[in-house]
Amino acid sequence: MDEHTHLNIDENIRECIDDCHRCHDICLATVGHCLEMGGEHAEPDHIQLLLDCAEICQTSANFMLRTSDFHGQVCEVCAEVCERCAEDCERFEDDQVMQQCAEVCRNCARSCRDMAGLA
Amino acid sequence: MDEHTHLNIDENIRECIDDCHRCHDICLATVGHCLEMGGEHAEPDHIQLLLDCAEICQTSANFMLRTSDFHGQVCEVCAEVCERCAEDCERFEDDQVMQQCAEVCRNCARSCRDMAGLA
Amino acid sequence: MDEHTHLNIDENIRECIDDCHRCHDICLATVGHCLEMGGEHAEPDHIQLLLDCAEICQTSANFMLRTSDFHGQVCEVCAEVCERCAEDCERFEDDQVMQQCAEVCRNCARSCRDMAGLA
Amino acid sequence: MDEHTHLNIDENIRECIDDCHRCHDICLATVGHCLEMGGEHAEPDHIQLLLDCAEICQTSANFMLRTSDFHGQVCEVCAEVCERCAEDCERFEDDQVMQQCAEVCRNCARSCRDMAGLA
């Protein structure tokens, strides 16, 4: 069952929405991991950045689902936040959770940048 | 790539999160469809119910992603809103978009009710 | 300028919306304080509870603003989360920030419980 | 009771957060009004724009509450959405509800543009 198909949402937009959901989910779940780890993982700027990233991904997805005229501008900010979040997660070189979060953020950044370019 | 796996999020919770995302997405996209259709589709109570359903699904997903102690209670309310939204969409018997939205809502209601029972 | 007046939103609901905004704001800002403090302040369950409280307050306010049939049920869950969050913040007896957060949460819990009772 | 004071949130940011809440609230409540009115009030683009405006205001407020590095960029997009929403509401010249919504949006646009300039 693919609930997007019939709604005339363009295939590209649909993929970007899914990338945003994936990035939102992993960032929110990674907050839990980082708080458990403590130390450098739980530094204020790092936690807040994960929360920023989760929220702007949610907002971008919603703007695309409303086929808003402003979805490109929201996706542009989203791409920047995701990019920064990816860099911040990559610092934890020996932590697989952080590496995977970085990868998902990087992917969402790319997807949102493309979307911003198309809009 | 499955970004949930490593985060120690239980398989059941993961599926419920995905059901919530699907329901959230289709409800928000269906608002657009209903406004385009006008008439009975665009009645205030119907549109607001779709918006209620989209939002409570988002909130439920986020409570599960935080592994919150309260996720069961939020899922319980979510199940009720989804159920009502499904009924409200089913009324439009000749409209495939509405029937599919109803089906996704019904599925999410079941998933959230199970989750509330487990919590 | 009071932007609620003309919208036929009942005075009680209006006050509850404002209490939810206040509680949402202080919980989100208190996350920053707790992460800065570290130690017991930054324990995973405490931070996640503040995030739960901020989000359910936002959702409750939105359900009231849509005059949703389900606003009472969302307010009921909100009251419980706020109550628990208040207790969790009160433990920090010598920290004025935490005491004030507890007070705002307690006030919102009362307001949402009353709203749930009326609905 | 002013819950912001002790949290070291700058006075300007505090005012912008409150402007965002006011704009968010009136846009969400105005959706109800527009759906009740029907006709031109309930045109898809107009309703979706009110929903866009409500959501980006919420997101902006949250970025400011997290003292995010990205709050300026989110406020910049917010200012544009608010500005467009104000124009769209002003068209309804004989409708006091729409005029008041326009005024609140215009005020929030100004506040967010200033915030974006400072950031």
Short mmCIF file of C-alpha atoms in Angstrom, two decimals:
data_model
loop_
_atom_site.label_atom_id
_atom_site.label_comp_id
_atom_site.label_asym_id
_atom_site.label_seq_id
_atom_site.Cartn_x
_atom_site.Cartn_y
_atom_site.Cartn_z
CA MET A 1 0.00 0.00 0.00
CA ASP A 2 1.44 3.30 -1.03
CA GLU A 3 -0.69 6.06 0.37
CA HIS A 4 1.01 8.85 -1.58
CA THR A 5 0.40 7.56 -5.10
CA HIS A 6 -3.13 8.67 -5.67
CA LEU A 7 -2.68 12.08 -4.12
CA ASN A 8 -0.87 13.50 -7.08
CA ILE A 9 2.18 14.19 -5.03
CA ASP A 10 5.15 14.26 -7.35
CA GLU A 11 7.57 11.32 -6.98
CA ASN A 12 10.51 13.62 -6.10
CA ILE A 13 8.56 15.39 -3.40
CA ARG A 14 7.40 12.06 -2.04
CA GLU A 15 10.96 10.83 -1.67
CA CYS A 16 12.02 14.05 0.00
CA ILE A 17 9.15 13.73 2.49
CA ASP A 18 10.31 10.22 3.33
CA ASP A 19 13.91 11.39 3.72
CA CYS A 20 12.69 14.08 6.11
CA HIS A 21 10.75 11.54 8.17
CA ARG A 22 13.78 9.24 8.37
CA CYS A 23 16.03 12.11 9.44
CA HIS A 24 13.50 13.38 11.96
CA ASP A 25 13.12 9.91 13.48
CA ILE A 26 16.79 9.13 13.80
CA CYS A 27 17.63 12.55 15.25
CA LEU A 28 14.94 12.26 17.90
CA ALA A 29 15.98 8.72 18.78
CA THR A 30 19.65 9.75 18.82
CA VAL A 31 18.90 12.39 21.46
CA GLY A 32 18.07 9.46 23.77
CA HIS A 33 21.32 7.71 22.91
CA CYS A 34 23.39 10.86 23.50
CA LEU A 35 21.77 11.60 26.85
CA GLU A 36 22.49 8.00 27.95
CA MET A 37 26.13 8.30 26.85
CA GLY A 38 26.66 11.62 28.63
CA GLY A 39 29.93 13.57 28.37
CA GLU A 40 30.64 15.03 24.95
CA HIS A 41 27.57 13.30 23.54
CA ALA A 42 25.32 15.29 25.86
CA GLU A 43 26.81 18.71 25.29
CA PRO A 44 24.05 21.35 25.04
CA ASP A 45 24.87 22.47 21.49
CA HIS A 46 24.88 18.91 20.20
CA ILE A 47 21.54 17.95 21.77
CA GLN A 48 19.90 21.18 20.67
CA LEU A 49 21.17 20.69 17.12
CA LEU A 50 19.62 17.21 17.00
CA LEU A 51 16.34 18.75 18.20
CA ASP A 52 16.61 21.54 15.61
CA CYS A 53 17.20 18.97 12.89
CA ALA A 54 14.27 16.78 13.96
CA GLU A 55 11.91 19.76 14.03
CA ILE A 56 12.89 21.40 10.75
CA CYS A 57 12.59 18.02 9.00
CA GLN A 58 9.06 17.68 10.36
CA THR A 59 8.18 21.20 9.24
CA SER A 60 9.67 20.63 5.76
CA ALA A 61 7.68 17.42 5.33
CA ASN A 62 4.50 19.24 6.33
CA PHE A 63 5.14 22.13 3.90
CA MET A 64 5.62 19.60 1.09
CA LEU A 65 2.47 17.71 2.10
CA ARG A 66 0.53 20.99 1.86
CA THR A 67 2.24 21.64 -1.52
CA SER A 68 3.08 25.03 -0.07
CA ASP A 69 4.60 27.79 -2.23
CA PHE A 70 7.18 28.11 0.54
CA HIS A 71 8.33 24.50 0.63
CA GLY A 72 11.52 25.35 -1.26
CA GLN A 73 12.57 27.96 1.27
CA VAL A 74 11.86 25.68 4.20
CA CYS A 75 13.77 22.85 2.49
CA GLU A 76 16.72 25.19 1.99
CA VAL A 77 16.98 25.93 5.71
CA CYS A 78 16.40 22.24 6.41
CA ALA A 79 19.32 21.27 4.16
CA GLU A 80 21.64 23.57 6.11
CA VAL A 81 20.54 22.28 9.50
CA CYS A 82 20.87 18.65 8.34
CA GLU A 83 24.34 19.34 6.94
CA ARG A 84 25.52 20.88 10.20
CA CYS A 85 23.97 18.07 12.19
CA ALA A 86 25.72 15.48 10.01
CA GLU A 87 29.09 17.15 10.66
CA ASP A 88 28.39 17.29 14.37
CA CYS A 89 27.52 13.59 14.52
CA GLU A 90 30.49 12.50 12.41
CA ARG A 91 32.88 13.68 15.12
CA PHE A 92 32.03 10.57 17.15
CA GLU A 93 34.15 8.28 15.01
CA ASP A 94 33.87 5.11 17.04
CA ASP A 95 30.15 5.33 17.65
CA GLN A 96 28.09 3.48 15.07
CA VAL A 97 24.85 5.14 16.21
CA MET A 98 26.31 8.57 15.53
CA GLN A 99 27.78 7.51 12.20
CA GLN A 100 24.43 6.22 11.02
CA CYS A 101 22.67 9.37 12.19
CA ALA A 102 25.24 11.41 10.23
CA GLU A 103 24.58 9.37 7.11
CA VAL A 104 20.81 9.83 7.32
CA CYS A 105 21.24 13.59 7.92
CA ARG A 106 23.62 13.87 4.96
CA ASN A 107 21.13 12.09 2.75
CA CYS A 108 18.30 14.37 3.85
CA ALA A 109 20.46 17.45 3.31
CA ARG A 110 21.07 16.37 -0.28
CA SER A 111 17.42 15.60 -0.87
CA CYS A 112 16.25 18.95 0.56
CA ARG A 113 18.88 20.92 -1.35
CA ASP A 114 17.67 19.35 -4.58
CA MET A 115 14.08 20.14 -3.63
CA ALA A 116 15.01 23.77 -2.87
CA GLY A 117 16.69 23.98 -6.28
CA LEU A 118 13.61 22.68 -8.08
CA ALA A 119 11.17 24.96 -6.26
CA MET B 1 19.34 1.26 5.23
CA ASP B 2 17.12 0.92 8.25
CA GLU B 3 17.82 3.74 10.60
CA HIS B 4 15.74 2.38 13.46
CA THR B 5 17.48 -0.98 13.92
CA HIS B 6 20.49 0.03 15.92
CA LEU B 7 18.64 2.39 18.19
CA ASN B 8 17.16 -0.38 20.25
CA ILE B 9 13.68 0.65 19.34
CA ASP B 10 11.44 -2.36 19.66
CA GLU B 11 10.08 -3.76 16.37
CA ASN B 12 6.44 -3.19 17.44
CA ILE B 13 7.08 0.42 18.34
CA ARG B 14 8.91 0.94 15.07
CA GLU B 15 5.96 -0.30 13.07
CA CYS B 16 3.57 1.88 15.02
CA ILE B 17 5.77 4.93 14.37
CA ASP B 18 5.67 4.15 10.65
CA ASP B 19 1.88 3.72 10.75
CA CYS B 20 1.62 7.11 12.44
CA HIS B 21 3.78 8.74 9.77
CA ARG B 22 1.70 7.20 7.01
CA CYS B 23 -1.53 8.34 8.62
CA HIS B 24 -0.18 11.82 9.29
CA ASP B 25 0.96 12.17 5.69
CA ILE B 26 -2.22 11.00 4.06
CA CYS B 27 -4.43 13.14 6.33
CA LEU B 28 -2.43 16.27 5.58
CA ALA B 29 -2.45 15.57 1.84
CA THR B 30 -6.16 14.75 1.97
CA VAL B 31 -6.89 18.20 3.41
CA GLY B 32 -5.69 19.57 0.07
CA HIS B 33 -7.91 17.18 -1.86
CA CYS B 34 -10.97 18.05 0.25
CA LEU B 35 -10.45 21.80 -0.10
CA GLU B 36 -10.18 21.37 -3.88
CA MET B 37 -13.38 19.31 -3.97
CA GLY B 38 -15.35 21.80 -1.87
CA GLY B 39 -18.91 21.13 -0.73
CA GLU B 40 -19.32 18.35 1.80
CA HIS B 41 -15.61 17.52 1.50
CA ALA B 42 -14.69 20.98 2.82
CA GLU B 43 -17.04 21.10 5.78
CA PRO B 44 -15.31 22.62 8.80
CA ASP B 45 -15.66 19.58 11.06
CA HIS B 46 -14.24 17.27 8.42
CA ILE B 47 -11.20 19.41 7.66
CA GLN B 48 -10.49 20.03 11.33
CA LEU B 49 -10.73 16.30 12.05
CA LEU B 50 -8.14 15.56 9.35
CA LEU B 51 -5.89 18.19 10.93
CA ASP B 52 -6.48 16.70 14.40
CA CYS B 53 -5.59 13.27 13.09
CA ALA B 54 -2.42 14.45 11.34
CA GLU B 55 -1.23 16.24 14.47
CA ILE B 56 -1.95 13.54 17.05
CA CYS B 57 -0.19 10.98 14.81
CA GLN B 58 2.86 13.23 14.73
CA THR B 59 2.77 13.66 18.50
CA SER B 60 2.34 9.91 19.06
CA ALA B 61 5.31 9.13 16.83
CA ASN B 62 7.44 11.63 18.74
CA PHE B 63 6.44 10.19 22.15
CA MET B 64 7.43 6.73 20.91
CA LEU B 65 10.71 8.03 19.52
CA ARG B 66 11.49 9.51 22.95
CA THR B 67 10.44 6.16 24.52
CA SER B 68 8.27 8.28 26.77
CA ASP B 69 6.44 6.76 29.77
CA PHE B 70 3.36 8.48 28.37
CA HIS B 71 3.45 7.01 24.87
CA GLY B 72 0.64 4.57 25.70
CA GLN B 73 -1.72 7.34 26.77
CA VAL B 74 -0.97 9.44 23.72
CA CYS B 75 -1.44 6.38 21.47
CA GLU B 76 -4.80 5.74 23.11
CA VAL B 77 -6.09 9.20 22.22
CA CYS B 78 -4.51 8.82 18.78
CA ALA B 79 -6.40 5.56 18.19
CA GLU B 80 -9.69 7.29 18.95
CA VAL B 81 -9.01 10.24 16.67
CA CYS B 82 -7.89 7.92 13.84
CA GLU B 83 -10.99 5.78 14.27
CA ARG B 84 -13.29 8.79 14.07
CA CYS B 85 -11.38 10.16 11.09
CA ALA B 86 -11.68 6.80 9.30
CA GLU B 87 -15.47 6.84 9.80
CA ASP B 88 -15.68 10.40 8.58
CA CYS B 89 -13.72 9.61 5.41
CA GLU B 90 -15.63 6.42 4.64
CA ARG B 91 -18.81 8.43 4.07
CA PHE B 92 -17.46 9.51 0.69
CA GLU B 93 -18.19 6.18 -0.94
CA ASP B 94 -17.36 7.06 -4.52
CA ASP B 95 -14.14 8.88 -3.77
CA GLN B 96 -11.06 6.65 -3.92
CA VAL B 97 -8.87 9.23 -2.19
CA MET B 98 -11.17 9.28 0.81
CA GLN B 99 -11.46 5.51 0.90
CA GLN B 100 -7.71 5.13 0.95
CA CYS B 101 -7.36 7.76 3.66
CA ALA B 102 -9.97 5.85 5.70
CA GLU B 103 -8.02 2.62 5.29
CA VAL B 104 -4.74 4.19 6.43
CA CYS B 105 -6.49 5.79 9.44
CA ARG B 106 -8.13 2.48 10.35
CA ASN B 107 -4.78 0.74 10.21
CA CYS B 108 -3.15 3.39 12.40
CA ALA B 109 -6.02 3.20 14.90
CA ARG B 110 -5.46 -0.55 15.26
CA SER B 111 -1.72 -0.12 15.61
CA CYS B 112 -2.03 2.61 18.25
CA ARG B 113 -4.68 0.70 20.18
CA ASP B 114 -2.34 -2.30 20.37
CA MET B 115 0.48 -0.03 21.47
CA ALA B 116 -1.70 1.52 24.19
CA GLY B 117 -2.58 -2.00 25.38
CA LEU B 118 1.07 -3.00 25.65
CA ALA B 119 2.19 0.15 27.47
CA MET C 1 -4.61 44.08 20.98
CA ASP C 2 -6.24 40.84 21.97
CA GLU C 3 -6.34 38.58 18.96
CA HIS C 4 -8.55 35.95 20.57
CA THR C 5 -11.53 38.12 21.45
CA HIS C 6 -13.31 38.28 18.14
CA LEU C 7 -12.79 34.62 17.32
CA ASN C 8 -15.51 33.44 19.64
CA ILE C 9 -13.06 31.39 21.61
CA ASP C 10 -14.46 30.94 25.07
CA GLU C 11 -12.60 32.82 27.82
CA ASN C 12 -11.77 29.58 29.71
CA ILE C 13 -10.32 27.94 26.63
CA ARG C 14 -8.33 31.06 25.86
CA GLU C 15 -6.74 31.00 29.30
CA CYS C 16 -5.91 27.33 28.98
CA ILE C 17 -4.26 27.94 25.60
CA ASP C 18 -2.12 30.65 27.18
CA ASP C 19 -1.21 28.36 30.09
CA CYS C 20 -0.15 25.71 27.57
CA HIS C 21 2.03 28.20 25.69
CA ARG C 22 3.67 29.34 28.93
CA CYS C 23 4.35 25.76 29.99
CA HIS C 24 5.63 24.78 26.56
CA ASP C 25 7.99 27.76 26.49
CA ILE C 26 9.45 27.28 29.93
CA CYS C 27 9.96 23.52 29.43
CA LEU C 28 11.79 24.03 26.17
CA ALA C 29 13.96 26.78 27.64
CA THR C 30 14.60 24.68 30.75
CA VAL C 31 16.02 21.88 28.60
CA GLY C 32 18.82 24.31 27.73
CA HIS C 33 19.40 25.13 31.39
CA CYS C 34 19.49 21.45 32.38
CA LEU C 35 21.94 20.51 29.63
CA GLU C 36 24.21 23.37 30.74
CA MET C 37 24.04 22.23 34.37
CA GLY C 38 24.79 18.58 33.53
CA GLY C 39 24.77 15.83 36.16
CA GLU C 40 21.37 15.02 37.61
CA HIS C 41 19.83 17.89 35.65
CA ALA C 42 20.78 16.22 32.36
CA GLU C 43 19.58 12.71 33.13
CA PRO C 44 17.84 11.21 30.10
CA ASP C 45 14.45 10.71 31.78
CA HIS C 46 14.37 14.29 33.01
CA ILE C 47 15.25 15.86 29.66
CA GLN C 48 12.83 13.61 27.78
CA LEU C 49 10.06 14.48 30.23
CA LEU C 50 10.62 18.21 29.63
CA LEU C 51 10.40 17.54 25.88
CA ASP C 52 7.24 15.45 26.36
CA CYS C 53 5.70 18.26 28.37
CA ALA C 54 6.61 20.95 25.83
CA GLU C 55 5.16 18.91 22.97
CA ILE C 56 1.90 17.83 24.58
CA CYS C 57 1.26 21.45 25.65
CA GLN C 58 1.71 22.55 22.04
CA THR C 59 -0.63 19.81 20.81
CA SER C 60 -3.25 20.67 23.45
CA ALA C 61 -3.17 24.34 22.49
CA ASN C 62 -3.63 23.41 18.83
CA PHE C 63 -6.58 21.10 19.57
CA MET C 64 -8.24 23.92 21.51
CA LEU C 65 -7.54 26.41 18.71
CA ARG C 66 -9.27 24.04 16.28
CA THR C 67 -12.13 23.68 18.83
CA SER C 68 -11.65 19.95 18.33
CA ASP C 69 -14.08 17.43 19.82
CA PHE C 70 -11.00 15.71 21.20
CA HIS C 71 -9.52 18.67 23.05
CA GLY C 72 -10.70 17.32 26.41
CA GLN C 73 -8.91 14.01 25.94
CA VAL C 74 -5.70 15.67 24.83
CA CYS C 75 -5.91 18.10 27.78
CA GLU C 76 -6.35 15.13 30.14
CA VAL C 77 -3.09 13.53 28.97
CA CYS C 78 -1.47 16.96 29.04
CA ALA C 79 -2.48 17.45 32.68
CA GLU C 80 -0.81 14.17 33.64
CA VAL C 81 2.42 14.93 31.81
CA CYS C 82 2.55 18.45 33.31
CA GLU C 83 1.93 17.06 36.80
CA ARG C 84 4.75 14.53 36.46
CA CYS C 85 7.05 17.16 35.01
CA ALA C 86 6.28 19.50 37.92
CA GLU C 87 7.23 16.77 40.41
CA ASP C 88 10.41 16.01 38.54
CA CYS C 89 11.46 19.67 38.52
CA GLU C 90 10.62 20.24 42.19
CA ARG C 91 13.36 17.79 43.24
CA PHE C 92 15.93 20.48 42.47
CA GLU C 93 15.22 22.41 45.63
CA ASP C 94 17.99 24.96 45.41
CA ASP C 95 17.55 25.78 41.76
CA GLN C 96 15.24 28.72 41.13
CA VAL C 97 14.93 27.93 37.43
CA MET C 98 13.62 24.45 38.19
CA GLN C 99 11.27 25.73 40.88
CA GLN C 100 9.75 28.23 38.49
CA CYS C 101 9.40 25.60 35.79
CA ALA C 102 7.63 23.36 38.32
CA GLU C 103 5.23 26.15 39.21
CA VAL C 104 4.32 26.84 35.58
CA CYS C 105 3.82 23.11 34.93
CA ARG C 106 1.63 22.79 38.04
CA ASN C 107 -0.48 25.70 36.87
CA CYS C 108 -0.89 24.22 33.40
CA ALA C 109 -1.79 20.81 34.86
CA ARG C 110 -4.60 22.44 36.86
CA SER C 111 -5.83 24.40 33.87
CA CYS C 112 -5.84 21.35 31.56
CA ARG C 113 -7.52 19.16 34.18
CA ASP C 114 -10.32 21.73 34.49
CA MET C 115 -10.60 21.87 30.69
CA ALA C 116 -10.79 18.06 30.48
CA GLY C 117 -13.54 18.12 33.10
CA LEU C 118 -15.59 20.69 31.17
CA ALA C 119 -15.23 18.90 27.82
CA MET D 1 4.53 35.68 36.84
CA ASP D 2 6.88 36.05 33.91
CA GLU D 3 8.39 32.68 33.17
CA HIS D 4 10.91 33.97 30.64
CA THR D 5 12.79 36.43 32.84
CA HIS D 6 15.09 34.13 34.72
CA LEU D 7 15.97 31.99 31.74
CA ASN D 8 18.35 34.53 30.31
CA ILE D 9 16.34 34.85 27.19
CA ASP D 10 17.01 38.23 25.69
CA GLU D 11 14.09 40.69 25.84
CA ASN D 12 13.96 41.05 22.02
CA ILE D 13 13.84 37.31 21.49
CA ARG D 14 11.16 37.01 24.15
CA GLU D 15 8.96 39.52 22.35
CA CYS D 16 9.46 37.78 19.03
CA ILE D 17 8.48 34.43 20.59
CA ASP D 18 5.28 36.03 21.89
CA ASP D 19 4.55 37.57 18.48
CA CYS D 20 4.99 34.13 16.91
CA HIS D 21 2.58 32.56 19.41
CA ARG D 22 0.00 35.27 18.76
CA CYS D 23 0.31 34.84 15.00
CA HIS D 24 0.19 31.05 15.24
CA ASP D 25 -2.93 31.20 17.40
CA ILE D 26 -4.87 33.64 15.27
CA CYS D 27 -4.01 31.81 12.02
CA LEU D 28 -5.15 28.47 13.39
CA ALA D 29 -8.36 29.97 14.77
CA THR D 30 -8.95 31.85 11.51
CA VAL D 31 -8.88 28.57 9.59
CA GLY D 32 -12.07 27.68 11.49
CA HIS D 33 -13.64 31.00 10.62
CA CYS D 34 -12.76 30.66 6.92
CA LEU D 35 -14.10 27.12 6.67
CA GLU D 36 -17.37 28.30 8.27
CA MET D 37 -17.63 31.20 5.81
CA GLY D 38 -16.96 29.02 2.77
CA GLY D 39 -16.61 30.49 -0.74
CA GLU D 40 -13.55 32.62 -1.31
CA HIS D 41 -12.63 32.30 2.37
CA ALA D 42 -12.24 28.53 2.00
CA GLU D 43 -10.17 28.47 -1.16
CA PRO D 44 -7.41 25.85 -0.90
CA ASP D 45 -4.49 28.27 -1.27
CA HIS D 46 -5.84 30.56 1.42
CA ILE D 47 -6.45 27.80 3.98
CA GLN D 48 -3.08 26.19 3.27
CA LEU D 49 -1.34 29.54 3.66
CA LEU D 50 -2.94 30.05 7.08
CA LEU D 51 -1.71 26.56 8.05
CA ASP D 52 1.77 27.33 6.69
CA CYS D 53 1.85 30.53 8.70
CA ALA D 54 0.69 28.85 11.91
CA GLU D 55 3.31 26.12 11.59
CA ILE D 56 6.33 28.25 10.68
CA CYS D 57 5.50 30.58 13.60
CA GLN D 58 5.52 27.58 15.93
CA THR D 59 8.82 26.36 14.51
CA SER D 60 10.39 29.83 14.77
CA ALA D 61 9.33 30.14 18.40
CA ASN D 62 10.85 26.74 19.15
CA PHE D 63 14.16 27.61 17.45
CA MET D 64 14.35 30.79 19.54
CA LEU D 65 13.50 28.88 22.72
CA ARG D 66 16.39 26.52 21.97
CA THR D 67 18.60 29.55 21.24
CA SER D 68 19.46 27.77 18.03
CA ASP D 69 22.20 29.05 15.71
CA PHE D 70 19.61 28.73 12.95
CA HIS D 71 16.89 30.85 14.52
CA GLY D 72 17.69 33.79 12.22
CA GLN D 73 17.20 31.71 9.08
CA VAL D 74 13.95 30.23 10.31
CA CYS D 75 12.73 33.71 11.31
CA GLU D 76 13.57 34.98 7.83
CA VAL D 77 11.36 32.38 6.16
CA CYS D 78 8.73 33.02 8.83
CA ALA D 79 8.71 36.75 8.02
CA GLU D 80 8.02 35.99 4.35
CA VAL D 81 5.21 33.57 5.07
CA CYS D 82 3.62 36.00 7.56
CA GLU D 83 3.88 38.85 5.05
CA ARG D 84 2.18 36.82 2.33
CA CYS D 85 -0.48 35.63 4.75
CA ALA D 86 -1.17 39.23 5.82
CA GLU D 87 -1.70 40.26 2.18
CA ASP D 88 -3.96 37.30 1.59
CA CYS D 89 -6.11 38.14 4.61
CA GLU D 90 -6.33 41.86 3.82
CA ARG D 91 -8.27 41.11 0.63
CA PHE D 92 -11.37 40.46 2.74
CA GLU D 93 -12.02 44.13 3.35
CA ASP D 94 -15.36 43.88 5.10
CA ASP D 95 -14.41 41.03 7.39
CA GLN D 96 -13.10 42.18 10.75
CA VAL D 97 -11.77 38.73 11.62
CA MET D 98 -9.59 38.70 8.52
CA GLN D 99 -8.43 42.28 9.08
CA GLN D 100 -7.32 41.44 12.60
CA CYS D 101 -5.55 38.31 11.42
CA ALA D 102 -3.75 40.40 8.80
CA GLU D 103 -2.64 42.88 11.44
CA VAL D 104 -1.23 40.17 13.72
CA CYS D 105 0.58 38.55 10.76
CA ARG D 106 2.02 41.90 9.70
CA ASN D 107 3.27 42.50 13.22
CA CYS D 108 4.89 39.07 13.40
CA ALA D 109 6.51 39.55 9.97
CA ARG D 110 8.13 42.76 11.22
CA SER D 111 9.27 41.15 14.44
CA CYS D 112 10.78 38.11 12.66
CA ARG D 113 12.47 40.26 10.03
CA ASP D 114 14.15 42.27 12.79
CA MET D 115 15.18 39.05 14.51
CA ALA D 116 16.64 37.67 11.26
CA GLY D 117 18.60 40.93 10.84
CA LEU D 118 20.07 40.69 14.33
CA ALA D 119 21.05 37.01 14.04
#
